[in-house]
mmCIF file of C-alpha atoms in Angstrom:
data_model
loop_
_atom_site.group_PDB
_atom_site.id
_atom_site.type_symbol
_atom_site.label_atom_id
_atom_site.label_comp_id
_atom_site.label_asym_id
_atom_site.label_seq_id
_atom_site.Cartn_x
_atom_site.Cartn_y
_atom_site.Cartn_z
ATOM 1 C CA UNK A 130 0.000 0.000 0.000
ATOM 2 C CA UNK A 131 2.753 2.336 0.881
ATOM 3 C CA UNK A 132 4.622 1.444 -2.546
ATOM 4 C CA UNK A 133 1.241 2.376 -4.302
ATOM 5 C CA UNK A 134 0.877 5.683 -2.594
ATOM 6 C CA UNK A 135 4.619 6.579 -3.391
ATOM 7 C CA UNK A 136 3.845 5.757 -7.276
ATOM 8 C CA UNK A 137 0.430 7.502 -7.447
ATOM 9 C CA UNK A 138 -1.479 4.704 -6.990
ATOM 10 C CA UNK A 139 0.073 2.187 -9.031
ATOM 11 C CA UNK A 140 0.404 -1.400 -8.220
ATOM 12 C CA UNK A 141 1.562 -3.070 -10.726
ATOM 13 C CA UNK A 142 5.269 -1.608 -9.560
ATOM 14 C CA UNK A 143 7.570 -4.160 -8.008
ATOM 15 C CA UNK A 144 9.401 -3.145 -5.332
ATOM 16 C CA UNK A 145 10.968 -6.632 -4.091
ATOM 17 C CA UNK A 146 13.932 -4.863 -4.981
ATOM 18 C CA UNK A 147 14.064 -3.404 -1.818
ATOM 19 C CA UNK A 148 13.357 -6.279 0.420
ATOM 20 C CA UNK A 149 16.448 -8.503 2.195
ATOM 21 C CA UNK A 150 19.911 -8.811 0.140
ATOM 22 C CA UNK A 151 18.720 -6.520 -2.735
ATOM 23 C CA UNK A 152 18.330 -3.476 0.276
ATOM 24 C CA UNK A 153 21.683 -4.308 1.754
ATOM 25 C CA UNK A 154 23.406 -4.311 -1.575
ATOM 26 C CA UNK A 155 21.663 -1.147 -2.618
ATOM 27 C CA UNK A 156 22.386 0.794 0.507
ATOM 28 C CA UNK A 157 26.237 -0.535 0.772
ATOM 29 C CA UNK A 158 26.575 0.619 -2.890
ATOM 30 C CA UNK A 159 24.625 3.952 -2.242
ATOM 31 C CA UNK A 160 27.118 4.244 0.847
ATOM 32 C CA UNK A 161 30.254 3.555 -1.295
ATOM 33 C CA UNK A 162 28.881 6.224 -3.693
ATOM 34 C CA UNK A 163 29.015 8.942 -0.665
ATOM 35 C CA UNK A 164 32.002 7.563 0.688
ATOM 36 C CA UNK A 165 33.828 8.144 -2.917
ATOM 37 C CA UNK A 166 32.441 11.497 -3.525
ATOM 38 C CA UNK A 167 33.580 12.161 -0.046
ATOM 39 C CA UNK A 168 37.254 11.316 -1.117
ATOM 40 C CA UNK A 169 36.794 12.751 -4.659
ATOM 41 C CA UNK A 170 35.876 16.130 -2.674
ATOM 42 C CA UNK A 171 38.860 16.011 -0.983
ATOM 43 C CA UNK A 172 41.396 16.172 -3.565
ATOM 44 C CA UNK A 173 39.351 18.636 -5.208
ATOM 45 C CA UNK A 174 39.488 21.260 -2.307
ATOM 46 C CA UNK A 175 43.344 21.001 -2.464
ATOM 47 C CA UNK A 176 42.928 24.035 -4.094
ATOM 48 C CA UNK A 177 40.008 26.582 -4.261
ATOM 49 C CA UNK A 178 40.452 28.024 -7.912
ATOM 50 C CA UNK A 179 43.147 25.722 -9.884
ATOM 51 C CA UNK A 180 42.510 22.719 -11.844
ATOM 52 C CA UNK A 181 43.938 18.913 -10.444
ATOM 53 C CA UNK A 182 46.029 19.225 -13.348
ATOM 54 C CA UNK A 183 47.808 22.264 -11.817
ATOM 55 C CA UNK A 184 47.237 20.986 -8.336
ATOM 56 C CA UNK A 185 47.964 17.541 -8.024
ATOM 57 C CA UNK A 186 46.847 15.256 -5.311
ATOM 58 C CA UNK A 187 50.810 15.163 -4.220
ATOM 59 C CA UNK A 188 50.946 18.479 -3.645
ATOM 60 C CA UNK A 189 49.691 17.535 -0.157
ATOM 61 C CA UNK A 190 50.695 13.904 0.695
ATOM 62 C CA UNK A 191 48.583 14.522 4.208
ATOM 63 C CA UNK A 192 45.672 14.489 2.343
ATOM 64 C CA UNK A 193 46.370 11.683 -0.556
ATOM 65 C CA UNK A 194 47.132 9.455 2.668
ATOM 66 C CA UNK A 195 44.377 10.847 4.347
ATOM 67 C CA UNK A 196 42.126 9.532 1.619
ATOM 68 C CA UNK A 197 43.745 6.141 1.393
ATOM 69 C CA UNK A 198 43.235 5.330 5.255
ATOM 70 C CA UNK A 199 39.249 6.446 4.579
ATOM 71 C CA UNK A 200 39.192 3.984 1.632
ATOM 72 C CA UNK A 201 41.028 1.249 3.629
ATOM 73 C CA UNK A 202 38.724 1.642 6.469
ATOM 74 C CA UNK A 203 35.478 1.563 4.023
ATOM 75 C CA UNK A 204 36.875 -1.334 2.301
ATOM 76 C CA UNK A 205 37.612 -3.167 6.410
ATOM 77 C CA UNK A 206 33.859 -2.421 6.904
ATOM 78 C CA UNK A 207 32.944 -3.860 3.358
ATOM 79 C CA UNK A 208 35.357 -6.937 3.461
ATOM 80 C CA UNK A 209 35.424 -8.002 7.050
ATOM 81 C CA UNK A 210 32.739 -10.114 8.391
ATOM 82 C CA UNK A 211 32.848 -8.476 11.825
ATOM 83 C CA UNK A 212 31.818 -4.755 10.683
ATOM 84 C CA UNK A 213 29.801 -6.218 7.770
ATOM 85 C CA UNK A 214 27.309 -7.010 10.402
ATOM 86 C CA UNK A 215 28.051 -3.793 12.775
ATOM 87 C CA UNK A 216 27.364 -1.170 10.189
ATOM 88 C CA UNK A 217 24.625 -3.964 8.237
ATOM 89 C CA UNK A 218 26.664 -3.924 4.967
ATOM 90 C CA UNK A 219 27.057 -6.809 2.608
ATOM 91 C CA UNK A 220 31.072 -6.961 0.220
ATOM 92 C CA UNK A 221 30.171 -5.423 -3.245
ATOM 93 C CA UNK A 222 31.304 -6.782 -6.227
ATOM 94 C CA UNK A 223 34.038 -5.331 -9.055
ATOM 95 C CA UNK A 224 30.684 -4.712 -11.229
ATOM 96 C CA UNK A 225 29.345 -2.771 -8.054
ATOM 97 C CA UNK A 226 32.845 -0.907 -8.066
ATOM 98 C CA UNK A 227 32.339 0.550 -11.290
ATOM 99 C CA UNK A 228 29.251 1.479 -10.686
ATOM 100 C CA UNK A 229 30.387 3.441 -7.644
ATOM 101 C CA UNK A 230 32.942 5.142 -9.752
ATOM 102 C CA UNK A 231 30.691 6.123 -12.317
ATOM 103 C CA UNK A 232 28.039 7.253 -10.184
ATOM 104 C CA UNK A 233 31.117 9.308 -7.744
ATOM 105 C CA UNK A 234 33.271 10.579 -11.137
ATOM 106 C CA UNK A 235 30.991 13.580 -12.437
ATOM 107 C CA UNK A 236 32.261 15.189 -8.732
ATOM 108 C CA UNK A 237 35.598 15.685 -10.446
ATOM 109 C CA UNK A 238 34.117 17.230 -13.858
ATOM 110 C CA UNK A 239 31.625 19.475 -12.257
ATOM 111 C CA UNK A 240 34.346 20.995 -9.508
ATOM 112 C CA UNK A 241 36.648 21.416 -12.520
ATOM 113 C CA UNK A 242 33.570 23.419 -14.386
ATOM 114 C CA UNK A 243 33.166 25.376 -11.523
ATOM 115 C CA UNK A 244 36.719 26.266 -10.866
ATOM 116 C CA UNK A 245 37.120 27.760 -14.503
ATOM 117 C CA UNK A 246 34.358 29.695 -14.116
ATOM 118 C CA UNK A 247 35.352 31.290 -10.972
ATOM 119 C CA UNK A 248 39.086 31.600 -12.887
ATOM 120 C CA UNK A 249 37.272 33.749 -15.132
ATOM 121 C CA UNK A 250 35.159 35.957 -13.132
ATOM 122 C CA UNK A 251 38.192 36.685 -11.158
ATOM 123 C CA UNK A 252 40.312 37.178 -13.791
ATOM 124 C CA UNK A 253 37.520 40.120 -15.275
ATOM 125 C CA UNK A 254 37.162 41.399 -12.166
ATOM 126 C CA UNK A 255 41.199 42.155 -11.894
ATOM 127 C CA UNK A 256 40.756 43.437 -15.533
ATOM 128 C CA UNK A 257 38.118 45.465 -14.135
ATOM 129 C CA UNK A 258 40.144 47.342 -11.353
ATOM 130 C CA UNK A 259 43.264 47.578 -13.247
ATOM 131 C CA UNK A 260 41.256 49.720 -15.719
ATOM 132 C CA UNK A 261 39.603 52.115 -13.364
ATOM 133 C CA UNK A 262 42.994 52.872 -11.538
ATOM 134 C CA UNK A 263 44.159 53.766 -14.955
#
């Protein structure tokens, strides 16, 4: 009934999906997802305005190792029986993997967008200045 509300009244939906294993697996994927963008922010932020490309992730080692201890841990939590049934998880598979990667990559490409187009507004608002002190 609660699926048929959600859907506008349909019932011909199947939402089995989201019953026993197929839950777990969703929500440890869903979990990786976060946990990746998580990381993926990271690097990003190792500078405000220039590109990875200019700013690579070695230019701070802290944080590169920072963000392979946070993997390792996810992956203990993922991998080892004990934690799989603290935080309710199940292992994900390397099909699973590249779904989290695809799902976590468009962080990278949308932080790059946005850090050229704060490049640029800066760059006309220095323009700007320079020309009304001349």
């Amino acid at each position: 009934e609660a699926a048929a509300a959600f859907f506008g009244g349909r019932t011909d939906i199947d939402c089995g999906i989201f019953d026993g294993v197929h839950l777990a697996t969703a929500s440890t994927v869903a979990l990786s997802i976060l946990v990746t963008i998580e990381m993926f922010n990271a690097l990003n932020a190792l500078s405000e305005n220039q590109s990875l490309l200019v700013v690579t992730p070695f230019s701070n080692i802290w944080v590169v190792l920072a963000v392979i201890m946070s993997f390792a841990l996810h992956f203990m939590i993922l991998y080892v029986p004990f934690f799989q049934d603290i935080f309710r998880v199940f292992p994900i598979n390397f099909e699973c993997w590249k779904a989290v990667i695809y799902w976590s990559f468009p962080v990278f490409l949308l932080d790059e967008v946005l850090k050229i187009i704060t490049r640029n507004v800066q760059s006309r608002s220095t323009r700007s200045r320079a020309r009304k002190q001349d």
